[in-house]
Amino acid sequence: MLADTETCYRAVCSRDARFDGWFFTAVTTTGIYCRPSCPATTPRRENVRFFPSAAAAQAAGFRACKRCRPDATPGSPEWDLRADLVGRAMRLIADGVVDREGVSGLASRLGYSERHLHRQLVAEVGAGPIAVARAQRAQTARILLETTDLPVTDVAFAAGFASVRQFNDTVREVFATNPTGLRTARRGPATTRAGAITLRLPYRAPLDLDPLLRFLGARAVPGIEDYADGVYARSVALPHGPALVELSAGADHVRCVLRLADLRDLSAAVQRCRRLLDLDADPVAVQAAFERDRLLGPLVAKTPGLRVPGHMDGAEMAVRAVLGQQVSIEAARTRAARLVDRYGRPLRAPHGRITRAFPEPGTLRDVEIGMPAGRVRALRALAVALDTGALALDPGADRAETERRLLELPGIGPWTASYLTLRALRDPDVFLPTDVGVRHALSRLGRPADPASAADLAATWRPWRSYALMHLWHSLDRKDV
C-alpha cells in the first residue's frame, strides 16, 4: 500500500532506492512511469502521480521508463509480509498461476469468488489479477528479448501471451516500442549459451549473500543440489518441466543461470529464486526494528544484510523436514540422498553432479527407507496429504491454516510445522524457542535459554522474528560474539 504522497515525493527527490518496488512514480507530462530512484530530472510535484504497482501505472496509460527500467526493480516486500487475501494472491500471480490456470484457478486456490478477488486487488494494488499478470508477462518478454536470440514468436508464447498480436500490443503499450525495437536496443549481447539464460536478479541493499548460500550449501542433497566456489546449484520441478538453477554473487545483483525444459517456466523460476534468497526483503526496515535491542542490535549491525532462506518447492521442503527430524544436518542429507537415489526421477540433461529431480509426493505414498517406523509413517502421511491436495505448501497457502493442518499429521510437531512456515511459506514472523541452536545462542549471549523465556523474549521482536532467528543461528558461527 502507498505511503502518503508527500513521503513518496521526498523519496523521488532524494532518488532513494530503498523505495524501489514499494511504489511507482508516473509523470503526467511525459506519460512515463519510473522507479523512485530514477536518475532523470525530478519532475514537478503537480505533474506526478503515484501507483502501488507497475500494473496500476500501465492501466492508467503510462509506459515504462527506458532509463530506469521500473519493471526490473525488486518486488514489494509487502507481499511476503502480508498473510491476507491480497498478499496470497500477489504471491500466486508472481508464480504464474493466472497464466497457467486463469483467474478462475487463482480464485479457486484462494477460496474466494473472482469478483471479490478482483475488487480486493483493485482496492489495494490498483489493478485486477489480469492486469497484474499482464505486467509480469511484459517483464518476462523483455527479459527474453534482451537475453536470448529466440525468435520473437517463441518469446511471445514463452512469456505467457495467448497470441502474437496480444504480445505485440502489450509491448507497444508498456515500452513504447515493438519487440524488435526492444531487442535492437538491448544492453550488450545475448547471454544465452548452451541452452542457458543468464539473468541479473536485483535486491535491496545490503545483502549478505555468502552466509545464505553457505546455509543452503551445508544442507545440499547429493544428486539434486551442489555448492562449490560460492555457486549454489540445484534441480527444481517447475509447472512445465524440470529446470537447473545456478545462483552466485554479482557486483550489485545475484547472478542467476537457468536451464529450462520449457521457457514458459521463466517467470516461475525467477520468482522461486527470489523467494529462496529472500531478495524482496527490506533489510533497512529489519535493521531499524532491531537497532535499539540490546541483544540483537549488535548482531544486526555486524550483518545487516542477513536474509531468511526460503525454498523453491514447498512439498520437497516438507519431506526433507520430516527426514531431518531429531538428527544432525549431515544425517538428514544422507537420508535425503538415499531417498533421491531410490525415488528421484533422472534428468534427461544432467548438469555436473546434479543428475536427478526430487521425488514427487505421489511416489512416496508407500515409501520404504531406513528410518524409525514412526518417522516412515509420518513421511507416508505427509506424502498422501500433499499428493491429494489436502495440504498445500505453495506461495498462496494460508499460513495459519497450513500450520494447523501440518500439526494434524502424525509425527509432525510444533518445531517442524513452524520450520515449514518459516521456509516453505516465507513467514517473516516465526520463532523456534525449543530449537537447540537458539538455546545455545541465547546461553552464549548470556540470556535465559529455556523455551518459555526464549518465547517471551522473542515476542518483543515481532513482526520480524524470523530474522531474529537467523541472527541467533548465525551468531553461533561468529568468533566475536
CSV table of C-alpha atoms in Angstrom, one decimal:
chain,number,residue,atom,x,y,z
A,1,MET,CA,0.0,0.0,0.0
A,2,LEU,CA,1.2,3.5,-0.7
A,3,ALA,CA,2.7,5.7,1.9
A,4,ASP,CA,1.4,9.3,2.0
A,5,THR,CA,2.2,11.2,-1.3
A,6,GLU,CA,4.5,13.7,0.4
A,7,THR,CA,6.7,10.9,1.7
A,8,CYS,CA,6.6,9.3,-1.8
A,9,TYR,CA,7.7,12.6,-3.4
A,10,ARG,CA,10.5,13.1,-0.9
A,11,ALA,CA,11.8,9.7,-1.9
A,12,VAL,CA,11.7,10.7,-5.5
A,13,CYS,CA,13.5,14.0,-4.9
A,14,SER,CA,16.3,12.1,-3.0
A,15,ARG,CA,16.3,9.2,-5.5
A,16,ASP,CA,16.0,6.8,-2.6
A,17,ALA,CA,16.5,3.3,-3.9
A,18,ARG,CA,15.0,1.8,-0.7
A,19,PHE,CA,11.6,2.6,-2.1
A,20,ASP,CA,12.1,0.9,-5.5
A,21,GLY,CA,9.3,-1.7,-5.8
A,22,TRP,CA,7.3,-0.2,-2.9
A,23,PHE,CA,5.6,2.3,-5.3
A,24,PHE,CA,6.0,3.7,-8.9
A,25,THR,CA,6.1,7.3,-10.0
A,26,ALA,CA,4.2,8.4,-13.1
A,27,VAL,CA,4.8,11.8,-14.8
A,28,THR,CA,1.7,13.2,-16.5
A,29,THR,CA,3.6,15.5,-18.9
A,30,THR,CA,5.7,12.6,-20.4
A,31,GLY,CA,3.3,9.7,-19.9
A,32,ILE,CA,6.1,7.6,-18.4
A,33,TYR,CA,6.3,5.8,-15.1
A,34,CYS,CA,9.6,5.2,-13.2
A,35,ARG,CA,11.1,3.7,-10.1
A,36,PRO,CA,11.6,6.3,-7.3
A,37,SER,CA,15.4,6.2,-7.7
A,38,CYS,CA,15.2,7.1,-11.5
A,39,PRO,CA,18.2,9.3,-12.3
A,40,ALA,CA,16.2,11.5,-14.7
A,41,THR,CA,15.4,15.1,-13.7
A,42,THR,CA,13.0,15.3,-10.8
A,43,PRO,CA,9.5,16.2,-12.1
A,44,ARG,CA,7.4,19.0,-10.6
A,45,ARG,CA,5.1,17.8,-7.8
A,46,GLU,CA,2.0,18.8,-9.6
A,47,ASN,CA,3.0,16.6,-12.6
A,48,VAL,CA,3.5,13.4,-10.5
A,49,ARG,CA,1.1,10.5,-9.7
A,50,PHE,CA,2.0,7.5,-7.5
A,51,PHE,CA,0.9,4.0,-8.1
A,52,PRO,CA,1.2,0.9,-5.8
A,53,SER,CA,2.2,-1.4,-8.8
A,54,ALA,CA,3.5,-1.3,-12.3
A,55,ALA,CA,0.2,-2.9,-13.4
A,56,ALA,CA,-1.7,0.1,-12.0
A,57,ALA,CA,0.6,2.6,-13.8
A,58,GLN,CA,0.1,0.7,-17.1
A,59,ALA,CA,-3.6,0.5,-16.6
A,60,ALA,CA,-3.7,4.3,-16.2
A,61,GLY,CA,-2.0,4.6,-19.6
A,62,PHE,CA,1.7,5.2,-18.6
A,63,ARG,CA,4.6,3.4,-20.3
A,64,ALA,CA,7.8,2.2,-18.6
A,65,CYS,CA,10.9,4.4,-18.5
A,66,LYS,CA,13.6,3.2,-20.7
A,67,ARG,CA,16.3,4.6,-18.5
A,68,CYS,CA,15.5,3.2,-15.0
A,69,ARG,CA,13.6,0.1,-16.2
A,70,PRO,CA,11.0,0.1,-13.4
A,71,ASP,CA,9.9,-3.4,-14.2
A,72,ALA,CA,13.3,-4.7,-13.2
A,73,THR,CA,13.0,-3.5,-9.5
A,74,PRO,CA,12.9,-5.8,-6.6
A,75,GLY,CA,9.3,-6.8,-5.7
A,76,SER,CA,7.5,-5.1,-2.9
A,77,PRO,CA,8.4,-6.6,0.4
A,78,GLU,CA,4.8,-6.1,1.5
A,79,TRP,CA,3.6,-9.2,-0.4
A,80,ASP,CA,5.9,-11.5,1.6
A,81,LEU,CA,4.8,-9.8,4.8
A,82,ARG,CA,1.1,-10.0,4.3
A,83,ALA,CA,-0.9,-13.1,5.1
A,84,ASP,CA,-4.2,-11.8,3.9
A,85,LEU,CA,-6.0,-12.4,0.6
A,86,VAL,CA,-4.2,-9.7,-1.4
A,87,GLY,CA,-0.8,-10.9,-0.2
A,88,ARG,CA,-1.5,-14.5,-1.0
A,89,ALA,CA,-2.9,-13.6,-4.4
A,90,MET,CA,0.1,-11.5,-5.4
A,91,ARG,CA,2.4,-14.3,-4.5
A,92,LEU,CA,0.5,-16.8,-6.6
A,93,ILE,CA,0.2,-14.3,-9.6
A,94,ALA,CA,4.0,-13.9,-9.4
A,95,ASP,CA,4.4,-17.6,-9.6
A,96,GLY,CA,2.4,-17.7,-12.8
A,97,VAL,CA,-0.9,-19.1,-11.6
A,98,VAL,CA,-3.1,-16.8,-13.7
A,99,ASP,CA,-1.1,-17.6,-16.9
A,100,ARG,CA,-1.5,-21.4,-16.2
A,101,GLU,CA,-4.9,-21.6,-14.6
A,102,GLY,CA,-6.7,-18.3,-15.3
A,103,VAL,CA,-8.4,-16.0,-12.8
A,104,SER,CA,-10.8,-18.8,-12.0
A,105,GLY,CA,-8.0,-21.0,-11.0
A,106,LEU,CA,-6.5,-18.3,-8.9
A,107,ALA,CA,-9.8,-17.6,-7.1
A,108,SER,CA,-10.3,-21.3,-6.5
A,109,ARG,CA,-6.9,-21.7,-4.9
A,110,LEU,CA,-7.7,-18.8,-2.6
A,111,GLY,CA,-11.2,-19.9,-1.8
A,112,TYR,CA,-12.9,-16.7,-2.9
A,113,SER,CA,-15.1,-15.6,-5.8
A,114,GLU,CA,-13.4,-14.0,-8.9
A,115,ARG,CA,-15.5,-10.8,-8.3
A,116,HIS,CA,-14.4,-10.5,-4.7
A,117,LEU,CA,-10.7,-11.2,-5.6
A,118,HIS,CA,-10.8,-8.6,-8.3
A,119,ARG,CA,-12.3,-6.0,-6.0
A,120,GLN,CA,-9.7,-6.5,-3.3
A,121,LEU,CA,-6.8,-6.3,-5.7
A,122,VAL,CA,-8.0,-3.2,-7.4
A,123,ALA,CA,-8.5,-1.5,-4.0
A,124,GLU,CA,-5.0,-2.3,-2.8
A,125,VAL,CA,-2.8,-2.9,-5.8
A,126,GLY,CA,-4.6,-0.6,-8.3
A,127,ALA,CA,-5.2,-3.3,-10.8
A,128,GLY,CA,-7.0,-6.6,-11.1
A,129,PRO,CA,-5.4,-10.0,-11.4
A,130,ILE,CA,-5.4,-10.0,-15.3
A,131,ALA,CA,-3.6,-6.6,-15.3
A,132,VAL,CA,-1.1,-7.7,-12.7
A,133,ALA,CA,-0.4,-10.9,-14.7
A,134,ARG,CA,-0.1,-8.9,-17.9
A,135,ALA,CA,2.5,-6.6,-16.4
A,136,GLN,CA,4.5,-9.7,-15.4
A,137,ARG,CA,4.2,-11.1,-18.9
A,138,ALA,CA,5.6,-7.9,-20.3
A,139,GLN,CA,8.6,-8.1,-18.0
A,140,THR,CA,9.2,-11.7,-18.9
A,141,ALA,CA,9.0,-10.8,-22.6
A,142,ARG,CA,11.6,-8.0,-22.2
A,143,ILE,CA,14.0,-10.4,-20.4
A,144,LEU,CA,13.7,-12.9,-23.2
A,145,LEU,CA,14.1,-10.3,-25.9
A,146,GLU,CA,17.2,-8.8,-24.2
A,147,THR,CA,18.9,-12.0,-23.1
A,148,THR,CA,18.2,-14.5,-25.8
A,149,ASP,CA,18.1,-14.8,-29.6
A,150,LEU,CA,14.9,-16.7,-29.6
A,151,PRO,CA,12.5,-15.9,-32.5
A,152,VAL,CA,10.0,-13.2,-31.5
A,153,THR,CA,7.1,-15.6,-31.9
A,154,ASP,CA,8.7,-18.1,-29.5
A,155,VAL,CA,9.2,-15.2,-27.0
A,156,ALA,CA,5.5,-14.3,-27.2
A,157,PHE,CA,4.3,-17.8,-26.1
A,158,ALA,CA,7.1,-18.4,-23.7
A,159,ALA,CA,6.2,-15.2,-21.9
A,160,GLY,CA,2.6,-16.5,-21.5
A,161,PHE,CA,0.8,-14.5,-24.2
A,162,ALA,CA,-2.1,-16.1,-25.9
A,163,SER,CA,-1.3,-14.7,-29.3
A,164,VAL,CA,1.4,-12.8,-31.1
A,165,ARG,CA,-1.0,-9.9,-31.7
A,166,GLN,CA,-1.6,-9.6,-27.9
A,167,PHE,CA,2.1,-9.8,-27.3
A,168,ASN,CA,2.9,-7.0,-29.8
A,169,ASP,CA,0.1,-4.7,-28.5
A,170,THR,CA,1.3,-5.2,-24.9
A,171,VAL,CA,4.9,-4.5,-25.7
A,172,ARG,CA,4.0,-1.3,-27.6
A,173,GLU,CA,1.8,-0.1,-24.7
A,174,VAL,CA,4.2,-0.8,-21.9
A,175,PHE,CA,7.6,0.0,-23.6
A,176,ALA,CA,6.6,2.4,-26.4
A,177,THR,CA,8.3,0.3,-29.0
A,178,ASN,CA,7.8,-3.0,-30.7
A,179,PRO,CA,9.5,-6.3,-29.8
A,180,THR,CA,12.2,-5.9,-32.5
A,181,GLY,CA,13.0,-2.4,-31.1
A,182,LEU,CA,13.5,-3.9,-27.6
A,183,ARG,CA,15.9,-6.5,-28.9
A,184,THR,CA,17.8,-3.9,-31.0
A,185,ALA,CA,18.2,-1.6,-28.0
A,186,ARG,CA,19.3,-4.3,-25.6
A,187,ARG,CA,22.3,-3.6,-23.4
A,188,GLY,CA,25.0,-5.9,-24.6
A,189,PRO,CA,24.9,-9.2,-26.5
A,190,ALA,CA,22.5,-12.1,-25.6
A,191,THR,CA,23.8,-14.2,-22.7
A,192,THR,CA,22.2,-17.4,-23.7
A,193,ARG,CA,24.7,-20.2,-24.1
A,194,ALA,CA,24.2,-24.0,-24.5
A,195,GLY,CA,20.5,-23.7,-23.6
A,196,ALA,CA,21.1,-21.4,-20.6
A,197,ILE,CA,19.7,-18.0,-19.8
A,198,THR,CA,21.8,-15.7,-17.5
A,199,LEU,CA,19.9,-13.1,-15.5
A,200,ARG,CA,20.7,-10.3,-13.0
A,201,LEU,CA,18.4,-10.5,-10.0
A,202,PRO,CA,18.0,-7.1,-8.2
A,203,TYR,CA,17.7,-6.7,-4.5
A,204,ARG,CA,17.5,-4.0,-1.8
A,205,ALA,CA,20.9,-3.4,-0.3
A,206,PRO,CA,22.5,-4.5,1.9
A,207,LEU,CA,22.6,-8.2,1.1
A,208,ASP,CA,24.9,-10.7,2.9
A,209,LEU,CA,24.7,-13.4,0.3
A,210,ASP,CA,27.6,-15.6,1.5
A,211,PRO,CA,26.1,-16.9,4.7
A,212,LEU,CA,22.8,-17.5,2.9
A,213,LEU,CA,24.5,-19.6,0.2
A,214,ARG,CA,26.6,-21.4,2.8
A,215,PHE,CA,23.4,-22.3,4.7
A,216,LEU,CA,21.9,-23.8,1.6
A,217,GLY,CA,25.2,-25.5,0.7
A,218,ALA,CA,25.5,-27.1,4.1
A,219,ARG,CA,22.2,-28.8,3.5
A,220,ALA,CA,22.7,-29.6,-0.1
A,221,VAL,CA,21.4,-33.1,-1.1
A,222,PRO,CA,23.7,-35.0,-3.4
A,223,GLY,CA,22.1,-35.7,-6.8
A,224,ILE,CA,19.8,-32.6,-6.7
A,225,GLU,CA,22.0,-29.9,-5.2
A,226,ASP,CA,25.6,-28.7,-5.3
A,227,TYR,CA,27.6,-26.0,-3.7
A,228,ALA,CA,31.1,-25.1,-4.7
A,229,ASP,CA,33.2,-22.0,-5.1
A,230,GLY,CA,30.4,-19.7,-4.0
A,231,VAL,CA,27.9,-21.1,-6.5
A,232,TYR,CA,24.8,-22.8,-5.3
A,233,ALA,CA,23.1,-25.0,-8.0
A,234,ARG,CA,20.1,-27.3,-7.9
A,235,SER,CA,17.4,-29.0,-10.0
A,236,VAL,CA,13.8,-27.9,-9.4
A,237,ALA,CA,10.4,-29.1,-10.6
A,238,LEU,CA,8.5,-26.3,-12.4
A,239,PRO,CA,5.0,-26.4,-13.8
A,240,HIS,CA,6.1,-27.4,-17.4
A,241,GLY,CA,9.1,-29.5,-16.6
A,242,PRO,CA,12.4,-29.7,-14.6
A,243,ALA,CA,15.0,-26.9,-14.6
A,244,LEU,CA,18.5,-26.4,-13.4
A,245,VAL,CA,19.4,-23.2,-11.4
A,246,GLU,CA,22.7,-21.7,-10.5
A,247,LEU,CA,22.9,-18.7,-8.1
A,248,SER,CA,26.0,-16.7,-7.1
A,249,ALA,CA,27.0,-13.2,-6.1
A,250,GLY,CA,27.3,-10.4,-8.8
A,251,ALA,CA,28.7,-6.9,-8.3
A,252,ASP,CA,25.3,-5.4,-7.4
A,253,HIS,CA,23.0,-8.3,-8.2
A,254,VAL,CA,22.6,-12.0,-7.8
A,255,ARG,CA,23.7,-13.9,-10.9
A,256,CYS,CA,21.2,-16.4,-11.9
A,257,VAL,CA,21.7,-19.0,-14.7
A,258,LEU,CA,18.7,-21.0,-15.7
A,259,ARG,CA,18.4,-24.1,-17.9
A,260,LEU,CA,14.7,-24.6,-18.5
A,261,ALA,CA,12.9,-27.6,-20.1
A,262,ASP,CA,10.2,-25.1,-21.2
A,263,LEU,CA,10.7,-21.3,-21.5
A,264,ARG,CA,7.1,-20.8,-20.2
A,265,ASP,CA,8.6,-21.5,-16.8
A,266,LEU,CA,10.9,-18.5,-16.8
A,267,SER,CA,8.7,-16.3,-14.6
A,268,ALA,CA,8.1,-19.1,-12.1
A,269,ALA,CA,11.8,-19.9,-12.0
A,270,VAL,CA,12.8,-16.3,-11.3
A,271,GLN,CA,10.2,-15.8,-8.7
A,272,ARG,CA,11.2,-19.0,-6.9
A,273,CYS,CA,14.8,-18.0,-6.9
A,274,ARG,CA,13.9,-14.7,-5.4
A,275,ARG,CA,11.9,-16.4,-2.7
A,276,LEU,CA,14.7,-18.9,-2.0
A,277,LEU,CA,17.1,-16.0,-1.3
A,278,ASP,CA,14.6,-13.6,0.2
A,279,LEU,CA,15.5,-10.9,-2.4
A,280,ASP,CA,12.4,-8.8,-2.0
A,281,ALA,CA,13.1,-8.2,1.7
A,282,ASP,CA,13.5,-4.7,3.2
A,283,PRO,CA,16.7,-5.1,5.3
A,284,VAL,CA,16.6,-1.4,6.3
A,285,ALA,CA,13.3,-1.9,8.0
A,286,VAL,CA,14.6,-5.0,9.8
A,287,GLN,CA,17.7,-3.2,11.0
A,288,ALA,CA,15.6,-0.3,12.2
A,289,ALA,CA,13.4,-2.6,14.2
A,290,PHE,CA,16.3,-4.2,16.0
A,291,GLU,CA,18.9,-1.4,16.3
A,292,ARG,CA,17.8,-0.4,19.8
A,293,ASP,CA,17.5,-4.0,21.1
A,294,ARG,CA,20.5,-4.7,23.4
A,295,LEU,CA,20.7,-8.4,22.3
A,296,LEU,CA,20.0,-8.2,18.6
A,297,GLY,CA,21.2,-4.7,17.9
A,298,PRO,CA,24.9,-5.6,17.9
A,299,LEU,CA,24.3,-8.8,15.9
A,300,VAL,CA,22.3,-7.0,13.2
A,301,ALA,CA,24.9,-4.2,13.0
A,302,LYS,CA,27.6,-6.7,12.1
A,303,THR,CA,25.5,-8.5,9.4
A,304,PRO,CA,22.8,-6.0,8.4
A,305,GLY,CA,22.0,-7.8,5.1
A,306,LEU,CA,21.3,-11.3,6.6
A,307,ARG,CA,18.3,-12.9,4.9
A,308,VAL,CA,15.9,-15.7,5.7
A,309,PRO,CA,16.4,-18.7,3.4
A,310,GLY,CA,13.2,-19.9,1.7
A,311,HIS,CA,12.7,-22.8,-0.6
A,312,MET,CA,11.9,-23.4,-4.3
A,313,ASP,CA,9.4,-26.3,-3.6
A,314,GLY,CA,7.3,-26.4,-0.5
A,315,ALA,CA,6.5,-30.1,-0.9
A,316,GLU,CA,10.2,-31.0,-1.1
A,317,MET,CA,10.9,-28.9,1.9
A,318,ALA,CA,8.2,-30.7,3.9
A,319,VAL,CA,9.6,-34.1,3.0
A,320,ARG,CA,13.1,-33.1,3.9
A,321,ALA,CA,12.0,-31.6,7.2
A,322,VAL,CA,10.5,-34.9,8.2
A,323,LEU,CA,13.6,-36.7,7.1
A,324,GLY,CA,15.7,-34.4,9.2
A,325,GLN,CA,13.7,-34.6,12.5
A,326,GLN,CA,16.0,-35.3,15.5
A,327,VAL,CA,19.1,-36.0,13.5
A,328,SER,CA,22.1,-33.9,12.5
A,329,ILE,CA,22.3,-31.9,9.3
A,330,GLU,CA,24.7,-34.4,7.8
A,331,ALA,CA,22.4,-37.4,8.7
A,332,ALA,CA,19.5,-35.6,7.2
A,333,ARG,CA,21.5,-35.0,4.0
A,334,THR,CA,22.4,-38.7,3.9
A,335,ARG,CA,18.7,-39.8,4.3
A,336,ALA,CA,17.6,-37.4,1.6
A,337,ALA,CA,20.3,-38.6,-0.7
A,338,ARG,CA,19.1,-42.2,-0.3
A,339,LEU,CA,15.5,-41.1,-1.0
A,340,VAL,CA,16.6,-39.2,-4.1
A,341,ASP,CA,18.7,-42.0,-5.4
A,342,ARG,CA,15.8,-44.5,-5.0
A,343,TYR,CA,12.7,-42.4,-5.9
A,344,GLY,CA,14.0,-39.4,-7.7
A,345,ARG,CA,13.5,-39.0,-11.5
A,346,PRO,CA,16.7,-39.0,-13.6
A,347,LEU,CA,17.1,-35.8,-15.5
A,348,ARG,CA,17.3,-36.0,-19.3
A,349,ALA,CA,20.1,-33.4,-19.3
A,350,PRO,CA,22.1,-33.8,-16.1
A,351,HIS,CA,24.5,-31.0,-15.3
A,352,GLY,CA,27.7,-31.8,-13.4
A,353,ARG,CA,26.8,-33.6,-10.1
A,354,ILE,CA,23.1,-32.7,-10.5
A,355,THR,CA,21.5,-35.7,-12.0
A,356,ARG,CA,18.0,-36.1,-10.6
A,357,ALA,CA,14.8,-34.3,-9.6
A,358,PHE,CA,13.4,-34.6,-6.1
A,359,PRO,CA,10.7,-37.3,-5.8
A,360,GLU,CA,7.1,-36.1,-6.3
A,361,PRO,CA,4.8,-36.7,-3.3
A,362,GLY,CA,2.8,-39.4,-5.2
A,363,THR,CA,5.9,-41.6,-5.5
A,364,LEU,CA,6.4,-41.5,-1.7
A,365,ARG,CA,3.0,-42.7,-0.6
A,366,ASP,CA,4.4,-46.2,0.2
A,367,VAL,CA,8.0,-45.1,0.7
A,368,GLU,CA,10.4,-47.5,2.3
A,369,ILE,CA,13.6,-46.0,3.8
A,370,GLY,CA,15.9,-46.8,6.7
A,371,MET,CA,14.3,-44.7,9.4
A,372,PRO,CA,12.3,-45.4,12.6
A,373,ALA,CA,8.8,-46.8,11.9
A,374,GLY,CA,7.1,-43.8,13.3
A,375,ARG,CA,9.1,-41.5,11.0
A,376,VAL,CA,8.2,-43.6,8.0
A,377,ARG,CA,4.5,-43.4,8.9
A,378,ALA,CA,4.8,-39.6,9.2
A,379,LEU,CA,6.5,-39.4,5.8
A,380,ARG,CA,3.8,-41.5,4.1
A,381,ALA,CA,1.0,-39.5,5.7
A,382,LEU,CA,2.7,-36.3,4.6
A,383,ALA,CA,3.1,-37.6,1.0
A,384,VAL,CA,-0.6,-38.6,0.8
A,385,ALA,CA,-1.7,-35.2,2.1
A,386,LEU,CA,0.5,-33.4,-0.4
A,387,ASP,CA,-0.5,-35.7,-3.3
A,388,THR,CA,-4.2,-35.4,-2.7
A,389,GLY,CA,-4.2,-31.7,-2.2
A,390,ALA,CA,-5.3,-31.9,1.4
A,391,LEU,CA,-2.1,-30.0,2.3
A,392,ALA,CA,-0.8,-27.2,0.0
A,393,LEU,CA,2.6,-25.5,0.6
A,394,ASP,CA,2.5,-23.1,-2.3
A,395,PRO,CA,3.0,-19.3,-2.1
A,396,GLY,CA,-0.7,-18.7,-1.7
A,397,ALA,CA,-1.3,-21.0,1.2
A,398,ASP,CA,-2.9,-19.6,4.3
A,399,ARG,CA,-0.1,-19.8,6.8
A,400,ALA,CA,-2.1,-20.3,10.0
A,401,GLU,CA,-4.4,-22.9,8.4
A,402,THR,CA,-1.5,-24.7,6.8
A,403,GLU,CA,0.4,-24.9,10.2
A,404,ARG,CA,-2.8,-26.3,11.8
A,405,ARG,CA,-3.1,-29.0,9.1
A,406,LEU,CA,0.6,-29.9,9.5
A,407,LEU,CA,0.1,-30.4,13.2
A,408,GLU,CA,-2.8,-32.8,12.5
A,409,LEU,CA,-0.5,-35.1,10.6
A,410,PRO,CA,1.1,-38.0,12.6
A,411,GLY,CA,4.7,-37.4,13.6
A,412,ILE,CA,4.8,-33.6,12.8
A,413,GLY,CA,5.2,-31.4,15.9
A,414,PRO,CA,5.4,-27.7,16.5
A,415,TRP,CA,9.1,-27.3,15.6
A,416,THR,CA,8.6,-28.9,12.2
A,417,ALA,CA,5.4,-27.1,11.5
A,418,SER,CA,6.9,-23.8,12.4
A,419,TYR,CA,10.1,-24.5,10.4
A,420,LEU,CA,8.0,-25.2,7.3
A,421,THR,CA,6.0,-22.0,7.9
A,422,LEU,CA,9.4,-20.2,8.0
A,423,ARG,CA,11.0,-21.6,4.9
A,424,ALA,CA,8.3,-23.1,2.7
A,425,LEU,CA,5.7,-20.3,3.3
A,426,ARG,CA,8.1,-17.5,3.9
A,427,ASP,CA,6.5,-16.2,7.0
A,428,PRO,CA,8.8,-13.3,8.4
A,429,ASP,CA,7.5,-13.8,12.0
A,430,VAL,CA,8.4,-17.3,13.0
A,431,PHE,CA,10.5,-18.2,16.1
A,432,LEU,CA,11.6,-21.7,17.3
A,433,PRO,CA,12.1,-21.4,21.1
A,434,THR,CA,12.8,-25.1,21.6
A,435,ASP,CA,15.5,-25.2,18.9
A,436,VAL,CA,18.8,-26.4,20.2
A,437,GLY,CA,20.7,-23.8,18.2
A,438,VAL,CA,18.5,-21.0,19.5
A,439,ARG,CA,19.0,-22.1,23.1
A,440,HIS,CA,22.8,-22.4,22.6
A,441,ALA,CA,22.9,-18.9,21.1
A,442,LEU,CA,20.9,-17.4,23.9
A,443,SER,CA,23.1,-19.0,26.5
A,444,ARG,CA,26.2,-17.8,24.7
A,445,LEU,CA,24.8,-14.3,24.8
A,446,GLY,CA,24.0,-14.5,28.5
A,447,ARG,CA,20.2,-14.8,28.2
A,448,PRO,CA,17.9,-17.5,29.7
A,449,ALA,CA,17.6,-20.3,27.2
A,450,ASP,CA,14.6,-22.2,28.4
A,451,PRO,CA,11.7,-22.3,25.8
A,452,ALA,CA,9.3,-20.1,27.9
A,453,SER,CA,11.9,-17.4,28.5
A,454,ALA,CA,13.0,-17.5,24.8
A,455,ALA,CA,9.4,-17.2,23.6
A,456,ASP,CA,8.8,-14.2,25.9
A,457,LEU,CA,11.9,-12.5,24.6
A,458,ALA,CA,11.1,-13.2,21.0
A,459,ALA,CA,7.6,-11.6,21.5
A,460,THR,CA,9.4,-8.2,21.5
A,461,TRP,CA,10.8,-8.9,18.0
A,462,ARG,CA,7.5,-9.1,16.2
A,463,PRO,CA,6.9,-8.9,13.2
A,464,TRP,CA,10.5,-9.9,12.3
A,465,ARG,CA,11.1,-12.9,14.5
A,466,SER,CA,12.3,-15.0,11.5
A,467,TYR,CA,15.2,-12.5,11.0
A,468,ALA,CA,15.9,-12.6,14.8
A,469,LEU,CA,16.1,-16.4,14.5
A,470,MET,CA,18.6,-16.2,11.6
A,471,HIS,CA,20.8,-13.7,13.5
A,472,LEU,CA,20.8,-16.0,16.5
A,473,TRP,CA,21.8,-19.0,14.4
A,474,HIS,CA,24.4,-17.0,12.5
A,475,SER,CA,25.9,-15.8,15.8
A,476,LEU,CA,27.0,-19.4,16.5
A,477,ASP,CA,29.5,-19.2,13.6
A,478,ARG,CA,30.9,-15.9,14.8
A,479,LYS,CA,34.0,-15.8,17.0
A,480,ASP,CA,33.5,-12.2,18.1
A,481,VAL,CA,30.2,-12.9,19.9
